[in-house]
């Protein structure tokens, strides 16, 4: 019987490529490097696919329009906002039923610290910068939508909002400790 010859370009690593190739028609995804949850060695990374459709910060980071410090500063702001928010809450079925008398839960220390950091962010960014950051990071608006809300619909205004948003992300990276004053200035020159 004849021996089967293998193709020299065959690679064993292709067998273990577990990334999904079947994505929905209107999906917007980007590859991102994350820690391997099944790794035996500390710090081992794998490539995963994440959705960037409803996340403007992830979209900017995936397209290399913002750097890692700006991305982490924006995520820290979002984390503080979620922690500090005390809006409508779901009913907890594990709690004892009382006739309509629902007491407010006390403010936790982490919520208090988040509110203090958000107040510092608003002082640092100013009213306009804080509103811009809120519109993009909390409401998920694009620069075009922000222009429409402010009744300015030209490309020049969109470019201004994008530039101002990157400046605010630089400031957030400084506030949350992901960048230093000299590092941010140098990163600003490279763009």
Short mmCIF file of N, CA, C and O in Angstrom, two decimals, residues 6-138:
data_model
loop_
_atom_site.label_atom_id
_atom_site.label_comp_id
_atom_site.label_asym_id
_atom_site.label_seq_id
_atom_site.Cartn_x
_atom_site.Cartn_y
_atom_site.Cartn_z
N UNK A 6 2.14 13.94 3.47
CA UNK A 6 1.51 15.12 4.06
C UNK A 6 2.03 16.38 3.38
O UNK A 6 3.18 16.45 2.98
N UNK A 7 1.18 17.36 3.36
CA UNK A 7 1.54 18.66 2.81
C UNK A 7 2.50 19.34 3.79
O UNK A 7 2.25 19.39 4.99
N UNK A 8 3.58 19.89 3.32
CA UNK A 8 4.58 20.52 4.19
C UNK A 8 4.03 21.78 4.87
O UNK A 8 4.52 22.18 5.91
N UNK A 9 3.03 22.43 4.29
CA UNK A 9 2.50 23.66 4.87
C UNK A 9 1.47 23.39 5.98
O UNK A 9 0.89 24.30 6.53
N UNK A 10 1.25 22.13 6.29
CA UNK A 10 0.29 21.77 7.34
C UNK A 10 0.82 22.24 8.69
O UNK A 10 1.96 22.00 9.05
N UNK A 11 -0.05 22.91 9.45
CA UNK A 11 0.35 23.41 10.76
C UNK A 11 -0.56 22.82 11.82
O UNK A 11 -1.78 22.81 11.68
N UNK A 12 0.02 22.35 12.89
CA UNK A 12 -0.74 21.76 13.97
C UNK A 12 -1.55 22.81 14.72
O UNK A 12 -2.62 22.52 15.25
N UNK A 13 -1.10 24.07 14.73
CA UNK A 13 -1.80 25.11 15.47
C UNK A 13 -3.16 25.43 14.89
O UNK A 13 -4.02 25.95 15.58
N UNK A 14 -3.40 25.13 13.63
CA UNK A 14 -4.69 25.42 13.02
C UNK A 14 -5.81 24.56 13.62
O UNK A 14 -6.96 24.95 13.60
N UNK A 15 -5.49 23.43 14.16
CA UNK A 15 -6.49 22.56 14.77
C UNK A 15 -7.12 23.25 15.97
O UNK A 15 -8.30 23.12 16.22
N UNK A 16 -6.34 24.01 16.71
CA UNK A 16 -6.80 24.58 17.97
C UNK A 16 -7.32 26.01 17.84
O UNK A 16 -7.50 26.68 18.82
N UNK A 17 -7.57 26.47 16.65
CA UNK A 17 -8.14 27.80 16.45
C UNK A 17 -9.64 27.70 16.70
O UNK A 17 -10.40 27.24 15.87
N UNK A 18 -10.07 28.12 17.90
CA UNK A 18 -11.46 27.95 18.31
C UNK A 18 -12.30 29.21 18.10
O UNK A 18 -13.41 29.29 18.59
N UNK A 19 -11.76 30.19 17.41
CA UNK A 19 -12.53 31.41 17.17
C UNK A 19 -13.70 31.12 16.26
O UNK A 19 -13.58 30.41 15.28
N UNK A 20 -14.83 31.72 16.57
CA UNK A 20 -16.04 31.51 15.79
C UNK A 20 -15.92 32.24 14.45
O UNK A 20 -15.53 33.39 14.39
N UNK A 21 -16.26 31.56 13.42
CA UNK A 21 -16.30 32.18 12.09
C UNK A 21 -17.74 32.53 11.71
O UNK A 21 -17.98 33.22 10.75
N UNK A 22 -18.69 32.01 12.46
CA UNK A 22 -20.10 32.26 12.17
C UNK A 22 -20.59 33.39 13.07
O UNK A 22 -20.94 33.17 14.22
N UNK A 23 -20.61 34.59 12.53
CA UNK A 23 -21.11 35.73 13.27
C UNK A 23 -22.37 36.23 12.57
O UNK A 23 -22.52 36.05 11.37
N UNK A 24 -23.29 36.84 13.30
CA UNK A 24 -24.51 37.35 12.67
C UNK A 24 -24.20 38.37 11.58
O UNK A 24 -23.12 38.98 11.56
N UNK A 25 -25.15 38.58 10.72
CA UNK A 25 -25.00 39.45 9.56
C UNK A 25 -24.57 40.86 9.96
O UNK A 25 -23.69 41.45 9.35
N UNK A 26 -25.19 41.43 10.98
CA UNK A 26 -24.90 42.81 11.36
C UNK A 26 -23.97 42.91 12.56
O UNK A 26 -23.95 43.93 13.23
N UNK A 27 -23.20 41.90 12.84
CA UNK A 27 -22.30 41.91 13.99
C UNK A 27 -21.08 42.79 13.72
O UNK A 27 -20.60 42.88 12.60
N UNK A 28 -20.64 43.46 14.77
CA UNK A 28 -19.40 44.23 14.71
C UNK A 28 -18.51 43.67 15.80
O UNK A 28 -18.79 43.82 16.99
N UNK A 29 -17.45 42.98 15.40
CA UNK A 29 -16.58 42.31 16.35
C UNK A 29 -15.13 42.72 16.14
O UNK A 29 -14.76 43.22 15.07
N UNK A 30 -14.34 42.51 17.18
CA UNK A 30 -12.90 42.78 17.10
C UNK A 30 -12.17 41.70 17.89
O UNK A 30 -12.70 41.17 18.87
N UNK A 31 -10.97 41.40 17.45
CA UNK A 31 -10.16 40.43 18.18
C UNK A 31 -9.47 41.15 19.34
O UNK A 31 -9.00 42.27 19.19
N UNK A 32 -9.42 40.47 20.48
CA UNK A 32 -8.80 41.03 21.67
C UNK A 32 -8.02 39.92 22.36
O UNK A 32 -8.41 38.75 22.32
N UNK A 33 -6.90 40.28 22.94
CA UNK A 33 -6.07 39.33 23.66
C UNK A 33 -6.46 39.34 25.13
O UNK A 33 -6.46 40.39 25.77
N UNK A 34 -6.81 38.17 25.67
CA UNK A 34 -7.25 38.05 27.07
C UNK A 34 -6.45 36.96 27.77
O UNK A 34 -5.80 36.14 27.12
N UNK A 35 -6.52 36.95 29.10
CA UNK A 35 -5.87 35.90 29.86
C UNK A 35 -6.56 34.57 29.56
O UNK A 35 -7.78 34.49 29.49
N UNK A 36 -5.75 33.53 29.44
CA UNK A 36 -6.28 32.20 29.16
C UNK A 36 -6.84 31.60 30.44
O UNK A 36 -6.11 31.38 31.39
N UNK A 37 -8.16 31.33 30.49
CA UNK A 37 -8.73 30.77 31.72
C UNK A 37 -8.30 29.33 31.97
O UNK A 37 -8.37 28.85 33.09
N UNK A 38 -7.82 28.63 30.96
CA UNK A 38 -7.39 27.25 31.10
C UNK A 38 -5.87 27.11 31.14
O UNK A 38 -5.35 26.00 31.01
N UNK A 39 -5.17 28.21 31.31
CA UNK A 39 -3.71 28.20 31.23
C UNK A 39 -3.08 27.52 32.43
O UNK A 39 -3.58 27.60 33.55
N UNK A 40 -1.99 26.86 32.19
CA UNK A 40 -1.21 26.27 33.26
C UNK A 40 -0.15 27.24 33.76
O UNK A 40 0.26 27.18 34.91
N UNK A 41 0.30 28.12 32.88
CA UNK A 41 1.30 29.12 33.24
C UNK A 41 0.62 30.47 33.46
O UNK A 41 -0.31 30.84 32.74
N UNK A 42 1.13 31.23 34.42
CA UNK A 42 0.57 32.54 34.71
C UNK A 42 0.92 33.50 33.58
O UNK A 42 2.03 33.51 33.08
N UNK A 43 -0.07 34.30 33.16
CA UNK A 43 0.18 35.31 32.13
C UNK A 43 -0.02 34.82 30.71
O UNK A 43 0.23 35.57 29.77
N UNK A 44 -0.43 33.59 30.54
CA UNK A 44 -0.65 33.07 29.19
C UNK A 44 -1.88 33.74 28.58
O UNK A 44 -2.89 33.91 29.25
N UNK A 45 -1.81 34.12 27.32
CA UNK A 45 -2.88 34.87 26.65
C UNK A 45 -3.47 34.05 25.51
O UNK A 45 -2.80 33.19 24.94
N UNK A 46 -4.72 34.34 25.19
CA UNK A 46 -5.37 33.78 24.01
C UNK A 46 -6.07 34.93 23.28
O UNK A 46 -6.31 35.98 23.85
N UNK A 47 -6.41 34.70 22.03
CA UNK A 47 -7.13 35.69 21.24
C UNK A 47 -8.61 35.33 21.27
O UNK A 47 -8.99 34.19 20.99
N UNK A 48 -9.44 36.28 21.64
CA UNK A 48 -10.89 36.09 21.68
C UNK A 48 -11.55 37.14 20.81
O UNK A 48 -10.94 38.14 20.44
N UNK A 49 -12.80 36.93 20.52
CA UNK A 49 -13.56 37.89 19.73
C UNK A 49 -14.61 38.51 20.64
O UNK A 49 -15.32 37.81 21.34
N UNK A 50 -14.68 39.85 20.62
CA UNK A 50 -15.68 40.54 21.43
C UNK A 50 -16.52 41.43 20.52
O UNK A 50 -16.05 41.91 19.49
N UNK A 51 -17.73 41.66 20.96
CA UNK A 51 -18.64 42.51 20.22
C UNK A 51 -18.36 43.97 20.57
O UNK A 51 -18.22 44.32 21.73
N UNK A 52 -18.30 44.80 19.56
CA UNK A 52 -18.07 46.24 19.78
C UNK A 52 -19.26 47.05 19.29
O UNK A 52 -19.20 48.27 19.19
N UNK A 53 -20.36 46.37 19.02
CA UNK A 53 -21.51 47.04 18.42
C UNK A 53 -22.12 48.10 19.31
O UNK A 53 -22.37 49.22 18.88
N UNK A 54 -22.37 47.80 20.57
CA UNK A 54 -23.00 48.77 21.46
C UNK A 54 -22.04 49.41 22.43
O UNK A 54 -22.47 49.97 23.44
N UNK A 55 -20.76 49.33 22.16
CA UNK A 55 -19.76 49.83 23.09
C UNK A 55 -18.80 50.78 22.38
O UNK A 55 -17.83 50.35 21.76
N UNK A 56 -19.07 52.11 22.43
CA UNK A 56 -18.22 53.05 21.71
C UNK A 56 -16.77 53.06 22.20
O UNK A 56 -15.85 53.25 21.41
N UNK A 57 -16.55 52.82 23.48
CA UNK A 57 -15.19 52.81 24.01
C UNK A 57 -14.40 51.63 23.45
O UNK A 57 -13.25 51.78 23.04
N UNK A 58 -15.03 50.46 23.40
CA UNK A 58 -14.36 49.28 22.83
C UNK A 58 -14.10 49.47 21.34
O UNK A 58 -13.07 49.03 20.82
N UNK A 59 -15.02 50.14 20.64
CA UNK A 59 -14.82 50.39 19.21
C UNK A 59 -13.60 51.28 18.98
O UNK A 59 -12.77 51.01 18.13
N UNK A 60 -13.49 52.35 19.76
CA UNK A 60 -12.33 53.24 19.63
C UNK A 60 -11.03 52.50 19.94
O UNK A 60 -10.02 52.69 19.26
N UNK A 61 -11.06 51.65 20.95
CA UNK A 61 -9.86 50.90 21.34
C UNK A 61 -9.50 49.86 20.28
O UNK A 61 -8.33 49.67 19.95
N UNK A 62 -10.51 49.18 19.73
CA UNK A 62 -10.26 48.16 18.71
C UNK A 62 -9.70 48.76 17.42
O UNK A 62 -8.90 48.13 16.73
N UNK A 63 -10.10 49.98 17.11
CA UNK A 63 -9.60 50.65 15.90
C UNK A 63 -8.36 51.49 16.16
O UNK A 63 -7.97 52.30 15.32
N UNK A 64 -7.76 51.32 17.33
CA UNK A 64 -6.51 52.01 17.72
C UNK A 64 -6.64 53.53 17.66
O UNK A 64 -5.69 54.23 17.33
N UNK A 65 -7.82 54.05 17.99
CA UNK A 65 -8.01 55.49 18.05
C UNK A 65 -7.75 56.03 19.45
O UNK A 65 -7.59 57.24 19.61
N UNK A 66 -7.75 55.16 20.45
CA UNK A 66 -7.35 55.54 21.81
C UNK A 66 -6.36 54.49 22.30
O UNK A 66 -6.35 53.35 21.82
N UNK A 67 -5.53 54.88 23.27
CA UNK A 67 -4.54 53.93 23.78
C UNK A 67 -5.09 53.18 24.99
O UNK A 67 -6.23 53.37 25.41
N UNK A 68 -4.27 52.31 25.55
CA UNK A 68 -4.69 51.45 26.65
C UNK A 68 -5.05 52.24 27.91
O UNK A 68 -6.02 51.93 28.60
N UNK A 69 -4.28 53.28 28.22
CA UNK A 69 -4.55 54.09 29.42
C UNK A 69 -5.90 54.81 29.29
O UNK A 69 -6.67 54.87 30.25
N UNK A 70 -6.19 55.34 28.11
CA UNK A 70 -7.47 56.02 27.89
C UNK A 70 -8.62 55.01 28.01
O UNK A 70 -9.66 55.31 28.60
N UNK A 71 -8.43 53.83 27.46
CA UNK A 71 -9.45 52.78 27.53
C UNK A 71 -9.73 52.39 28.98
O UNK A 71 -10.88 52.31 29.41
N UNK A 72 -8.67 52.16 29.75
CA UNK A 72 -8.83 51.77 31.15
C UNK A 72 -9.45 52.90 31.98
O UNK A 72 -10.25 52.65 32.89
N UNK A 73 -9.08 54.15 31.68
CA UNK A 73 -9.69 55.28 32.37
C UNK A 73 -11.18 55.37 32.09
O UNK A 73 -11.99 55.63 33.00
N UNK A 74 -11.58 55.14 30.84
CA UNK A 74 -13.00 55.14 30.49
C UNK A 74 -13.75 54.01 31.17
O UNK A 74 -14.87 54.18 31.66
N UNK A 75 -13.13 52.81 31.22
CA UNK A 75 -13.77 51.68 31.90
C UNK A 75 -13.90 51.94 33.40
O UNK A 75 -14.89 51.56 34.02
N UNK A 76 -12.91 52.59 34.01
CA UNK A 76 -12.99 52.92 35.43
C UNK A 76 -14.12 53.90 35.69
O UNK A 76 -14.85 53.77 36.69
N UNK A 77 -14.30 54.87 34.79
CA UNK A 77 -15.41 55.81 34.93
C UNK A 77 -16.74 55.08 34.84
O UNK A 77 -17.66 55.32 35.64
N UNK A 78 -16.87 54.18 33.87
CA UNK A 78 -18.11 53.41 33.73
C UNK A 78 -18.37 52.57 34.98
O UNK A 78 -19.51 52.47 35.44
N UNK A 79 -17.34 51.98 35.52
CA UNK A 79 -17.47 51.16 36.73
C UNK A 79 -17.95 52.02 37.91
O UNK A 79 -18.84 51.62 38.66
N UNK A 80 -17.36 53.20 38.08
CA UNK A 80 -17.80 54.10 39.15
C UNK A 80 -19.24 54.54 38.94
O UNK A 80 -20.01 54.65 39.90
N UNK A 81 -19.61 54.82 37.71
CA UNK A 81 -20.97 55.27 37.44
C UNK A 81 -21.98 54.17 37.80
O UNK A 81 -23.00 54.42 38.42
N UNK A 82 -21.67 52.93 37.40
CA UNK A 82 -22.57 51.82 37.71
C UNK A 82 -22.66 51.58 39.22
O UNK A 82 -23.72 51.25 39.74
N UNK A 83 -21.55 51.71 39.90
CA UNK A 83 -21.53 51.49 41.34
C UNK A 83 -22.30 52.58 42.08
O UNK A 83 -22.99 52.31 43.06
N UNK A 84 -22.18 53.81 41.61
CA UNK A 84 -22.80 54.94 42.31
C UNK A 84 -24.28 55.10 41.97
O UNK A 84 -25.01 55.72 42.73
N UNK A 85 -24.72 54.54 40.86
CA UNK A 85 -26.09 54.74 40.43
C UNK A 85 -27.05 54.03 41.37
O UNK A 85 -26.89 52.86 41.71
N UNK A 86 -28.06 54.77 41.80
CA UNK A 86 -29.06 54.19 42.70
C UNK A 86 -30.45 54.46 42.14
O UNK A 86 -31.29 55.04 42.79
N UNK A 87 -30.67 54.05 40.92
CA UNK A 87 -31.95 54.27 40.28
C UNK A 87 -32.94 53.18 40.63
O UNK A 87 -32.85 52.54 41.68
N UNK A 88 -33.90 52.95 39.74
CA UNK A 88 -34.90 51.90 39.99
C UNK A 88 -34.21 50.55 40.12
O UNK A 88 -33.31 50.21 39.35
N UNK A 89 -34.61 49.79 41.11
CA UNK A 89 -34.00 48.50 41.36
C UNK A 89 -35.06 47.41 41.26
O UNK A 89 -36.23 47.65 41.53
N UNK A 90 -34.63 46.23 40.91
CA UNK A 90 -35.55 45.10 40.79
C UNK A 90 -36.00 44.65 42.17
O UNK A 90 -35.32 44.86 43.18
N UNK A 91 -37.14 44.02 42.20
CA UNK A 91 -37.67 43.51 43.46
C UNK A 91 -36.90 42.26 43.85
O UNK A 91 -36.66 41.38 43.02
N UNK A 92 -36.54 42.16 45.11
CA UNK A 92 -35.78 41.02 45.61
C UNK A 92 -36.75 40.02 46.23
O UNK A 92 -37.31 40.28 47.30
N UNK A 93 -36.98 38.87 45.58
CA UNK A 93 -37.95 37.91 46.12
C UNK A 93 -37.47 37.20 47.39
O UNK A 93 -38.26 36.57 48.07
N UNK A 94 -36.20 37.31 47.72
CA UNK A 94 -35.69 36.65 48.92
C UNK A 94 -35.96 37.45 50.18
O UNK A 94 -35.86 36.91 51.28
N UNK A 95 -36.30 38.73 50.01
CA UNK A 95 -36.56 39.56 51.19
C UNK A 95 -37.99 39.35 51.67
O UNK A 95 -38.89 39.02 50.90
N UNK A 96 -38.20 39.56 52.95
CA UNK A 96 -39.51 39.38 53.55
C UNK A 96 -40.49 40.43 53.03
O UNK A 96 -40.16 41.60 52.89
N UNK A 97 -41.73 40.00 52.73
CA UNK A 97 -42.74 40.90 52.19
C UNK A 97 -43.29 41.80 53.29
O UNK A 97 -43.65 41.34 54.37
N UNK A 98 -43.36 43.09 53.01
CA UNK A 98 -43.95 44.07 53.91
C UNK A 98 -44.94 44.87 53.09
O UNK A 98 -44.72 45.15 51.92
N UNK A 99 -46.07 45.27 53.70
CA UNK A 99 -47.14 45.96 52.98
C UNK A 99 -46.69 47.28 52.37
O UNK A 99 -46.94 48.34 52.93
N UNK A 100 -46.05 47.22 51.24
CA UNK A 100 -45.71 48.42 50.50
C UNK A 100 -44.65 49.30 51.12
O UNK A 100 -44.17 50.24 50.49
N UNK A 101 -44.27 49.07 52.34
CA UNK A 101 -43.26 49.90 52.98
C UNK A 101 -41.89 49.35 52.62
O UNK A 101 -41.46 48.32 53.12
N UNK A 102 -41.25 50.04 51.72
CA UNK A 102 -39.93 49.58 51.29
C UNK A 102 -38.91 50.61 51.72
O UNK A 102 -38.92 51.75 51.27
N UNK A 103 -38.02 50.22 52.59
CA UNK A 103 -37.00 51.14 53.06
C UNK A 103 -35.85 51.17 52.08
O UNK A 103 -35.56 50.18 51.41
N UNK A 104 -35.22 52.29 52.00
CA UNK A 104 -34.05 52.41 51.12
C UNK A 104 -32.88 51.68 51.75
O UNK A 104 -32.68 51.72 52.96
N UNK A 105 -32.12 51.04 50.89
CA UNK A 105 -30.93 50.36 51.38
C UNK A 105 -29.87 51.41 51.69
O UNK A 105 -29.77 52.43 51.00
N UNK A 106 -29.08 51.18 52.71
CA UNK A 106 -28.05 52.17 53.05
C UNK A 106 -26.97 52.27 51.97
O UNK A 106 -26.73 51.32 51.23
N UNK A 107 -26.36 53.43 51.92
CA UNK A 107 -25.28 53.66 50.96
C UNK A 107 -24.04 52.91 51.46
O UNK A 107 -23.62 53.08 52.60
N UNK A 108 -23.46 52.10 50.59
CA UNK A 108 -22.27 51.35 50.97
C UNK A 108 -21.03 52.23 50.83
O UNK A 108 -21.07 53.28 50.18
N UNK A 109 -19.95 51.78 51.40
CA UNK A 109 -18.70 52.53 51.32
C UNK A 109 -18.17 52.60 49.89
O UNK A 109 -17.65 53.63 49.45
N UNK A 110 -18.33 51.53 49.13
CA UNK A 110 -17.86 51.55 47.73
C UNK A 110 -18.70 52.53 46.90
O UNK A 110 -18.16 53.20 46.02
N UNK A 111 -20.00 52.64 47.18
CA UNK A 111 -20.82 53.62 46.48
C UNK A 111 -20.40 55.04 46.84
O UNK A 111 -20.34 55.91 45.98
N UNK A 112 -20.11 55.26 48.10
CA UNK A 112 -19.69 56.59 48.55
C UNK A 112 -18.37 56.98 47.89
O UNK A 112 -18.21 58.10 47.40
N UNK A 113 -17.42 56.05 47.84
CA UNK A 113 -16.13 56.33 47.20
C UNK A 113 -16.31 56.59 45.70
O UNK A 113 -15.65 57.46 45.13
N UNK A 114 -17.20 55.84 45.05
CA UNK A 114 -17.46 56.05 43.62
C UNK A 114 -18.04 57.44 43.37
O UNK A 114 -17.65 58.12 42.42
N UNK A 115 -18.96 57.88 44.23
CA UNK A 115 -19.54 59.22 44.09
C UNK A 115 -18.48 60.29 44.28
O UNK A 115 -18.45 61.29 43.54
N UNK A 116 -17.60 60.11 45.24
CA UNK A 116 -16.52 61.08 45.46
C UNK A 116 -15.60 61.17 44.24
O UNK A 116 -15.21 62.26 43.83
N UNK A 117 -15.26 60.00 43.64
CA UNK A 117 -14.43 60.02 42.44
C UNK A 117 -15.15 60.68 41.27
O UNK A 117 -14.55 61.42 40.49
N UNK A 118 -16.45 60.41 41.14
CA UNK A 118 -17.22 61.04 40.05
C UNK A 118 -17.31 62.55 40.24
O UNK A 118 -17.27 63.31 39.25
N UNK A 119 -17.41 63.01 41.47
CA UNK A 119 -17.41 64.46 41.73
C UNK A 119 -16.06 65.06 41.35
O UNK A 119 -16.00 66.16 40.78
N UNK A 120 -14.97 64.36 41.65
CA UNK A 120 -13.64 64.84 41.27
C UNK A 120 -13.52 64.88 39.74
O UNK A 120 -12.96 65.82 39.19
N UNK A 121 -14.05 63.86 39.07
CA UNK A 121 -14.00 63.82 37.61
C UNK A 121 -14.74 65.01 37.02
O UNK A 121 -14.26 65.67 36.10
N UNK A 122 -15.91 65.33 37.58
CA UNK A 122 -16.69 66.47 37.05
C UNK A 122 -15.95 67.79 37.28
O UNK A 122 -15.97 68.66 36.41
N UNK A 123 -15.29 67.93 38.42
CA UNK A 123 -14.51 69.16 38.65
C UNK A 123 -13.35 69.25 37.67
O UNK A 123 -13.05 70.32 37.15
N UNK A 124 -12.68 68.13 37.41
CA UNK A 124 -11.51 68.13 36.51
C UNK A 124 -11.91 68.37 35.05
O UNK A 124 -11.23 69.09 34.34
N UNK A 125 -13.00 67.76 34.61
CA UNK A 125 -13.39 67.85 33.20
C UNK A 125 -14.21 69.09 32.88
O UNK A 125 -14.27 69.51 31.73
N UNK A 126 -14.84 69.66 33.89
CA UNK A 126 -15.73 70.79 33.64
C UNK A 126 -17.11 70.28 33.23
O UNK A 126 -17.31 69.09 32.98
N UNK A 127 -18.05 71.18 33.14
CA UNK A 127 -19.42 70.80 32.84
C UNK A 127 -19.56 70.20 31.45
O UNK A 127 -20.18 69.15 31.27
N UNK A 128 -18.94 70.84 30.47
CA UNK A 128 -19.06 70.36 29.09
C UNK A 128 -18.35 69.01 28.91
O UNK A 128 -18.89 68.10 28.28
N UNK A 129 -17.16 68.88 29.45
CA UNK A 129 -16.41 67.62 29.34
C UNK A 129 -17.12 66.48 30.06
O UNK A 129 -17.18 65.36 29.55
N UNK A 130 -17.67 66.76 31.25
CA UNK A 130 -18.38 65.73 32.00
C UNK A 130 -19.64 65.30 31.24
O UNK A 130 -19.97 64.10 31.21
N UNK A 131 -20.33 66.25 30.61
CA UNK A 131 -21.52 65.91 29.83
C UNK A 131 -21.15 65.07 28.61
O UNK A 131 -21.85 64.10 28.27
N UNK A 132 -20.05 65.40 27.95
CA UNK A 132 -19.59 64.65 26.79
C UNK A 132 -19.22 63.23 27.18
O UNK A 132 -19.61 62.26 26.52
N UNK A 133 -18.47 63.07 28.27
CA UNK A 133 -18.07 61.75 28.74
C UNK A 133 -19.30 60.93 29.12
O UNK A 133 -19.40 59.74 28.81
N UNK A 134 -20.25 61.56 29.79
CA UNK A 134 -21.48 60.87 30.17
C UNK A 134 -22.26 60.40 28.94
O UNK A 134 -22.74 59.27 28.89
N UNK A 135 -22.36 61.27 27.94
CA UNK A 135 -23.09 60.91 26.72
C UNK A 135 -22.47 59.71 26.02
O UNK A 135 -23.19 58.84 25.53
N UNK A 136 -21.16 59.66 25.96
CA UNK A 136 -20.50 58.57 25.24
C UNK A 136 -20.40 57.31 26.10
O UNK A 136 -20.77 56.22 25.66
N UNK A 137 -19.91 57.44 27.33
CA UNK A 137 -19.63 56.25 28.13
C UNK A 137 -20.84 55.67 28.85
O UNK A 137 -20.89 54.47 29.09
N UNK A 138 -21.81 56.49 29.18
CA UNK A 138 -22.99 55.98 29.90
C UNK A 138 -24.15 55.74 28.94
O UNK A 138 -24.77 54.69 28.96
#
